[in-house]
Coordinates of C-alpha atoms in Angstrom, one line a residue:
X1 CA 76.7 77.9 103.2
X2 CA 78.6 79.9 100.8
X3 CA 77.4 83.4 99.9
X4 CA 78.6 86.0 97.4
X5 CA 79.7 89.3 98.9
X6 CA 79.7 92.0 96.3
X7 CA 82.4 94.6 96.5
X8 CA 84.4 92.9 99.3
X9 CA 88.1 93.8 99.0
X10 CA 89.8 96.2 96.6
X11 CA 88.4 95.7 93.1
X12 CA 90.5 95.5 89.9
X13 CA 91.2 98.1 87.3
X14 CA 93.8 100.3 88.8
X15 CA 97.3 99.2 87.8
X16 CA 99.6 102.1 88.9
X17 CA 100.2 100.4 92.3
X18 CA 99.8 96.7 92.7
X19 CA 101.4 93.4 93.7
X20 CA 101.9 91.3 90.6
X21 CA 102.8 88.0 92.1
X22 CA 105.0 86.2 94.6
X23 CA 108.7 85.9 93.7
X24 CA 110.0 84.0 96.7
X25 CA 110.4 83.6 100.4
X26 CA 113.3 83.3 102.9
X27 CA 113.5 81.1 106.1
X28 CA 115.9 81.1 109.0
X29 CA 116.5 77.4 109.7
X30 CA 118.6 75.6 112.4
X31 CA 119.8 72.9 110.0
X32 CA 120.8 74.0 106.5
X33 CA 121.6 70.4 105.4
X34 CA 118.1 69.2 106.3
X35 CA 116.5 72.1 104.4
X36 CA 118.6 71.5 101.3
X37 CA 117.8 67.7 101.4
X38 CA 114.1 68.3 101.7
X39 CA 113.8 70.9 99.0
X40 CA 116.1 68.9 96.7
X41 CA 113.9 65.9 97.2
X42 CA 110.9 68.1 96.3
X43 CA 112.5 68.8 92.9
X44 CA 114.1 72.2 93.5
X45 CA 117.7 72.9 92.4
X46 CA 120.0 74.0 95.3
X47 CA 123.0 76.3 95.3
X48 CA 124.8 76.7 98.6
X49 CA 127.2 79.5 99.7
X50 CA 128.3 79.3 103.3
X51 CA 125.4 79.6 105.7
X52 CA 122.9 80.4 102.9
X53 CA 121.2 78.1 100.3
X54 CA 119.3 79.3 97.2
X55 CA 116.8 77.0 95.7
X56 CA 115.2 77.3 92.2
X57 CA 112.5 75.6 90.2
X58 CA 114.3 73.6 87.4
X59 CA 115.1 76.0 84.5
X60 CA 114.0 79.1 86.4
X61 CA 116.2 82.2 86.0
X62 CA 116.2 83.1 89.7
X63 CA 115.8 81.3 93.0
X64 CA 112.4 81.3 94.8
X65 CA 113.5 79.9 98.2
X66 CA 116.3 81.2 100.4
X67 CA 117.4 79.3 103.5
X68 CA 119.7 80.9 106.0
X69 CA 121.2 79.0 108.9
X70 CA 120.2 80.9 112.0
X71 CA 118.6 80.3 115.3
X72 CA 117.4 77.1 116.9
X73 CA 114.0 77.0 115.3
X74 CA 112.6 77.7 111.8
X75 CA 111.3 81.3 111.3
X76 CA 109.9 83.0 108.3
X77 CA 112.3 85.8 107.5
X78 CA 110.4 87.5 104.7
X79 CA 108.3 87.1 101.6
X80 CA 109.3 88.7 98.3
X81 CA 106.6 90.1 96.0
X82 CA 106.8 91.5 92.5
X83 CA 105.0 94.9 92.3
X84 CA 104.5 98.1 90.4
X85 CA 104.3 101.5 91.9
X86 CA 106.6 101.2 94.9
X87 CA 106.7 104.9 95.6
X88 CA 102.9 105.1 95.9
X89 CA 102.8 101.9 97.9
X90 CA 105.3 103.3 100.4
X91 CA 102.9 106.2 101.0
X92 CA 100.0 103.8 101.7
X93 CA 101.8 101.4 104.0
X94 CA 101.8 103.5 107.2
X95 CA 98.2 104.7 107.1
X96 CA 97.1 101.0 106.9
X97 CA 99.1 99.8 109.9
X98 CA 102.4 98.8 108.4
X99 CA 105.8 100.4 108.4
X100 CA 108.5 101.0 105.7
X101 CA 111.7 99.6 107.1
X102 CA 115.4 99.4 106.2
X103 CA 116.6 96.2 104.5
X104 CA 118.0 93.7 107.0
X105 CA 121.7 93.3 107.1
X106 CA 123.0 91.1 104.4
X107 CA 119.9 91.4 102.2
X108 CA 119.2 93.3 99.0
X109 CA 118.6 96.9 99.8
X110 CA 116.8 97.7 96.5
X111 CA 113.0 97.8 96.3
X112 CA 110.8 98.3 99.3
X113 CA 110.9 96.6 102.6
X114 CA 107.7 96.6 104.6
X115 CA 106.6 95.2 108.0
X116 CA 102.9 94.5 108.0
X117 CA 100.6 95.1 111.1
X118 CA 101.6 91.8 112.6
X119 CA 105.3 92.1 111.9
X120 CA 105.5 89.9 108.8
X121 CA 108.3 91.3 106.6
X122 CA 107.8 91.7 102.9
X123 CA 110.4 92.7 100.2
X124 CA 108.7 94.3 97.2
X125 CA 110.7 94.4 94.0
X126 CA 109.8 96.7 91.2
X127 CA 108.1 95.5 88.1
X128 CA 109.9 92.2 87.5
X129 CA 108.2 90.3 84.8
X130 CA 107.1 86.8 85.8
X131 CA 109.0 84.0 84.0
X132 CA 107.2 82.9 80.9
X133 CA 105.5 79.6 81.6
X134 CA 106.1 76.8 79.1
X135 CA 102.8 75.5 77.6
X136 CA 101.9 72.3 79.3
X137 CA 100.0 69.4 77.8
X138 CA 96.3 69.7 78.4
X139 CA 95.0 67.3 81.0
X140 CA 91.9 65.6 79.5
X141 CA 89.7 62.7 80.5
X142 CA 87.3 60.3 78.8
X143 CA 84.1 61.6 80.3
X144 CA 80.7 60.0 79.8
X145 CA 79.5 60.9 76.3
X146 CA 82.7 62.8 75.6
X147 CA 85.4 60.4 74.6
X148 CA 88.7 62.1 73.6
X149 CA 91.2 59.3 74.0
X150 CA 90.8 56.3 71.7
X151 CA 93.1 53.3 71.2
X152 CA 95.8 54.6 73.5
X153 CA 96.6 54.5 77.2
X154 CA 96.6 57.6 79.3
X155 CA 99.3 56.2 81.7
X156 CA 102.8 55.1 80.9
X157 CA 104.6 52.5 83.0
X158 CA 105.5 53.8 86.5
X159 CA 109.3 53.7 85.8
X160 CA 109.0 56.0 82.8
X161 CA 108.0 59.1 84.8
X162 CA 110.7 61.5 85.7
X163 CA 111.0 62.9 89.3
X164 CA 108.9 65.9 90.3
X165 CA 109.6 69.1 88.3
X166 CA 108.0 72.1 90.0
X167 CA 107.1 74.8 87.4
X168 CA 106.8 77.8 89.7
X169 CA 106.2 79.0 93.2
X170 CA 102.5 79.8 93.0
X171 CA 101.6 81.2 96.5
X172 CA 102.5 81.3 100.1
X173 CA 100.1 80.8 103.0
X174 CA 100.8 82.8 106.1
X175 CA 99.6 82.5 109.7
X176 CA 98.1 85.7 111.1
X177 CA 96.5 86.7 114.4
X178 CA 93.8 88.6 112.6
X179 CA 92.8 87.5 109.1
X180 CA 90.7 90.4 108.2
X181 CA 93.3 93.0 109.4
X182 CA 95.8 91.2 107.1
X183 CA 93.3 91.2 104.2
X184 CA 92.7 94.9 104.7
X185 CA 96.4 95.6 104.6
X186 CA 97.1 93.5 101.5
X187 CA 94.2 95.0 99.6
X188 CA 94.5 98.7 100.8
X189 CA 98.3 99.0 101.0
X190 CA 99.5 96.4 98.5
X191 CA 96.7 96.8 96.0
X192 CA 95.7 93.1 96.0
X193 CA 92.2 91.7 95.7
X194 CA 90.3 89.4 98.0
X195 CA 89.4 86.3 96.0
X196 CA 87.4 84.3 98.6
X197 CA 87.4 83.5 102.3
X198 CA 86.0 81.1 104.9
X199 CA 84.4 83.3 107.6
X200 CA 87.3 85.3 109.3
X201 CA 89.4 82.2 109.7
X202 CA 90.9 81.7 106.2
X203 CA 91.3 84.1 103.3
X204 CA 92.8 84.2 99.9
X205 CA 94.2 87.2 98.1
X206 CA 95.1 87.5 94.4
X207 CA 96.8 90.0 92.2
X208 CA 94.3 92.2 90.5
X209 CA 95.0 91.1 87.0
X210 CA 96.1 87.8 85.4
X211 CA 96.5 86.0 88.7
X212 CA 96.2 82.5 90.1
X213 CA 93.2 82.4 92.5
X214 CA 95.5 83.3 95.3
X215 CA 99.0 84.6 95.7
X216 CA 98.9 84.9 99.4
X217 CA 96.6 82.8 101.6
X218 CA 96.0 83.6 105.3
X219 CA 95.1 81.4 108.2
X220 CA 94.1 82.5 111.7
X221 CA 96.7 81.6 114.4
X222 CA 97.9 83.1 117.7
X223 CA 101.0 84.4 115.9
X224 CA 102.5 85.1 112.5
X225 CA 104.5 82.7 110.4
X226 CA 104.6 80.5 107.4
X227 CA 101.9 77.8 107.0
X228 CA 102.9 76.5 103.6
X229 CA 104.5 77.3 100.2
X230 CA 102.8 76.0 97.1
X231 CA 104.5 74.9 93.9
X232 CA 102.8 74.2 90.6
X233 CA 103.3 71.0 88.7
X234 CA 102.1 69.8 85.3
X235 CA 98.8 68.1 86.1
X236 CA 96.9 66.2 88.8
X237 CA 98.8 63.0 88.1
X238 CA 102.1 64.7 88.9
X239 CA 100.5 66.1 92.1
X240 CA 99.7 62.6 93.2
X241 CA 103.0 61.0 92.1
X242 CA 105.2 63.8 93.4
X243 CA 103.3 64.1 96.7
X244 CA 103.6 60.5 97.5
X245 CA 107.2 60.3 96.5
X246 CA 108.2 63.3 98.7
X247 CA 106.1 62.0 101.6
X248 CA 107.9 58.7 101.4
X249 CA 111.3 60.4 101.4
X250 CA 110.6 63.0 104.1
X251 CA 109.0 60.5 106.5
X252 CA 106.9 63.1 108.1
X253 CA 103.2 64.1 107.9
X254 CA 101.4 64.6 104.7
X255 CA 97.9 65.4 103.4
X256 CA 96.6 64.4 100.0
X257 CA 95.8 63.6 97.3
X258 CA 92.8 65.8 97.4
X259 CA 91.1 68.9 95.9
X260 CA 90.2 72.2 97.4
X261 CA 86.8 73.9 97.1
X262 CA 88.4 77.4 97.4
X263 CA 90.7 77.8 94.4
X264 CA 89.6 74.4 93.0
X265 CA 93.2 73.1 92.8
X266 CA 94.3 69.5 93.3
X267 CA 96.8 69.3 96.2
X268 CA 99.2 67.2 98.1
X269 CA 100.9 68.7 101.2
X270 CA 104.1 67.3 102.8
X271 CA 105.5 68.5 106.1
X272 CA 109.0 70.0 106.1
X273 CA 111.6 69.3 108.7
X274 CA 110.3 72.1 111.0
X275 CA 106.5 71.4 110.9
X276 CA 105.5 73.8 108.1
X277 CA 104.1 72.4 104.8
X278 CA 105.1 72.1 101.1
X279 CA 102.3 71.9 98.6
X280 CA 102.2 70.5 95.1
X281 CA 99.2 71.9 93.2
X282 CA 97.7 71.8 89.7
X283 CA 94.5 73.2 88.0
X284 CA 93.9 76.3 90.1
X285 CA 91.2 78.8 89.3
X286 CA 92.5 81.9 87.4
X287 CA 91.3 85.5 87.8
X288 CA 92.0 87.6 84.7
X289 CA 90.5 90.8 86.2
X290 CA 89.5 91.1 89.9
X291 CA 87.0 93.8 89.0
X292 CA 84.9 91.1 87.3
X293 CA 85.3 88.6 90.1
X294 CA 82.9 88.3 93.1
X295 CA 84.4 87.0 96.3
X296 CA 82.5 84.2 98.1
X297 CA 82.3 83.8 101.8
X298 CA 82.4 80.0 102.4
X299 CA 81.3 78.0 105.4
X300 CA 84.1 76.4 107.4
X301 CA 83.1 73.0 105.9
X302 CA 84.8 74.2 102.7
X303 CA 87.8 75.9 104.3
X304 CA 90.0 72.8 103.9
X305 CA 89.0 70.5 101.0
X306 CA 86.2 69.5 98.8
X307 CA 87.4 65.9 99.0
X308 CA 90.5 64.1 100.3
X309 CA 91.8 62.1 103.2
X310 CA 91.4 63.3 106.8
X311 CA 93.2 66.5 107.7
X312 CA 96.3 65.8 109.9
X313 CA 95.9 66.8 113.5
X314 CA 98.6 69.5 113.3
X315 CA 97.9 70.8 109.8
X316 CA 97.0 74.3 111.1
X317 CA 99.3 74.2 114.2
X318 CA 101.7 77.1 114.2
X319 CA 105.0 75.7 115.5
X320 CA 106.6 79.1 115.0
X321 CA 104.2 80.8 117.4
X322 CA 104.7 77.9 119.9
X323 CA 108.4 78.6 120.0
X324 CA 107.8 82.2 120.9
X325 CA 109.2 83.6 117.7

């Protein structure tokens, strides 16, 4: 049974030091061609240079996914976050179990590089404004007693719909050996807020102001790693269409179409070539001020979905931990 927990996690209001949102993530991958093919099929735009590929949402000014050909198995290299107050943040990282580290060879040395208590690497970049989101068409339905669509069809012929067009990278979900230790680090060192959690198994952290319900999600696992990356599309219809199309092209596992309890978003997950997941989402809860939000502690029955098909057997399996990385 869900319960409200007043005051759990750093509350909003302070803005001199805080994560503002997720800007991207980087993966070491054994097969760059397979990665480019998968993300291109998902609707991202690739640019390749040697052993590195940069992938962007259509029309975006900068890439949100970097793939580097390295190693024999996929590994999360780092997550890039937009933030304010990096000098203050650098002071808070060590007392809360993290470490400020040098930029890895070949990566941008500006900003702040941080290793969290479980060794997950973050690159924090100062005060970059999020790209302005184009206004989408409102998704409305003919509800009982509230008819809004008269003498016209809601759906066009199947062939008239364009391929998936991800609007932005909305969040990343990370595996962690200790969810609450990771929550404490994100809230105390990075100035994020706890949105909601399901016991100490799954948790969701947001930016303190004007944030999707979660920017970073956390799932308990024997080791650290990437569980999934989530990309916003226009509406629930595009979630369903795009999810099924990518699942058909990828030929791997998928989960969807469904809707989450926590965050309320519609979802469709598709497994990438290395066992992690790519999510299309639409209609997520929005937190304008975390100071006015009360986190809920949900039961495990709500940790996955409110409704949808059965969860794949390996949906929460951490292949990166299995490989010893």
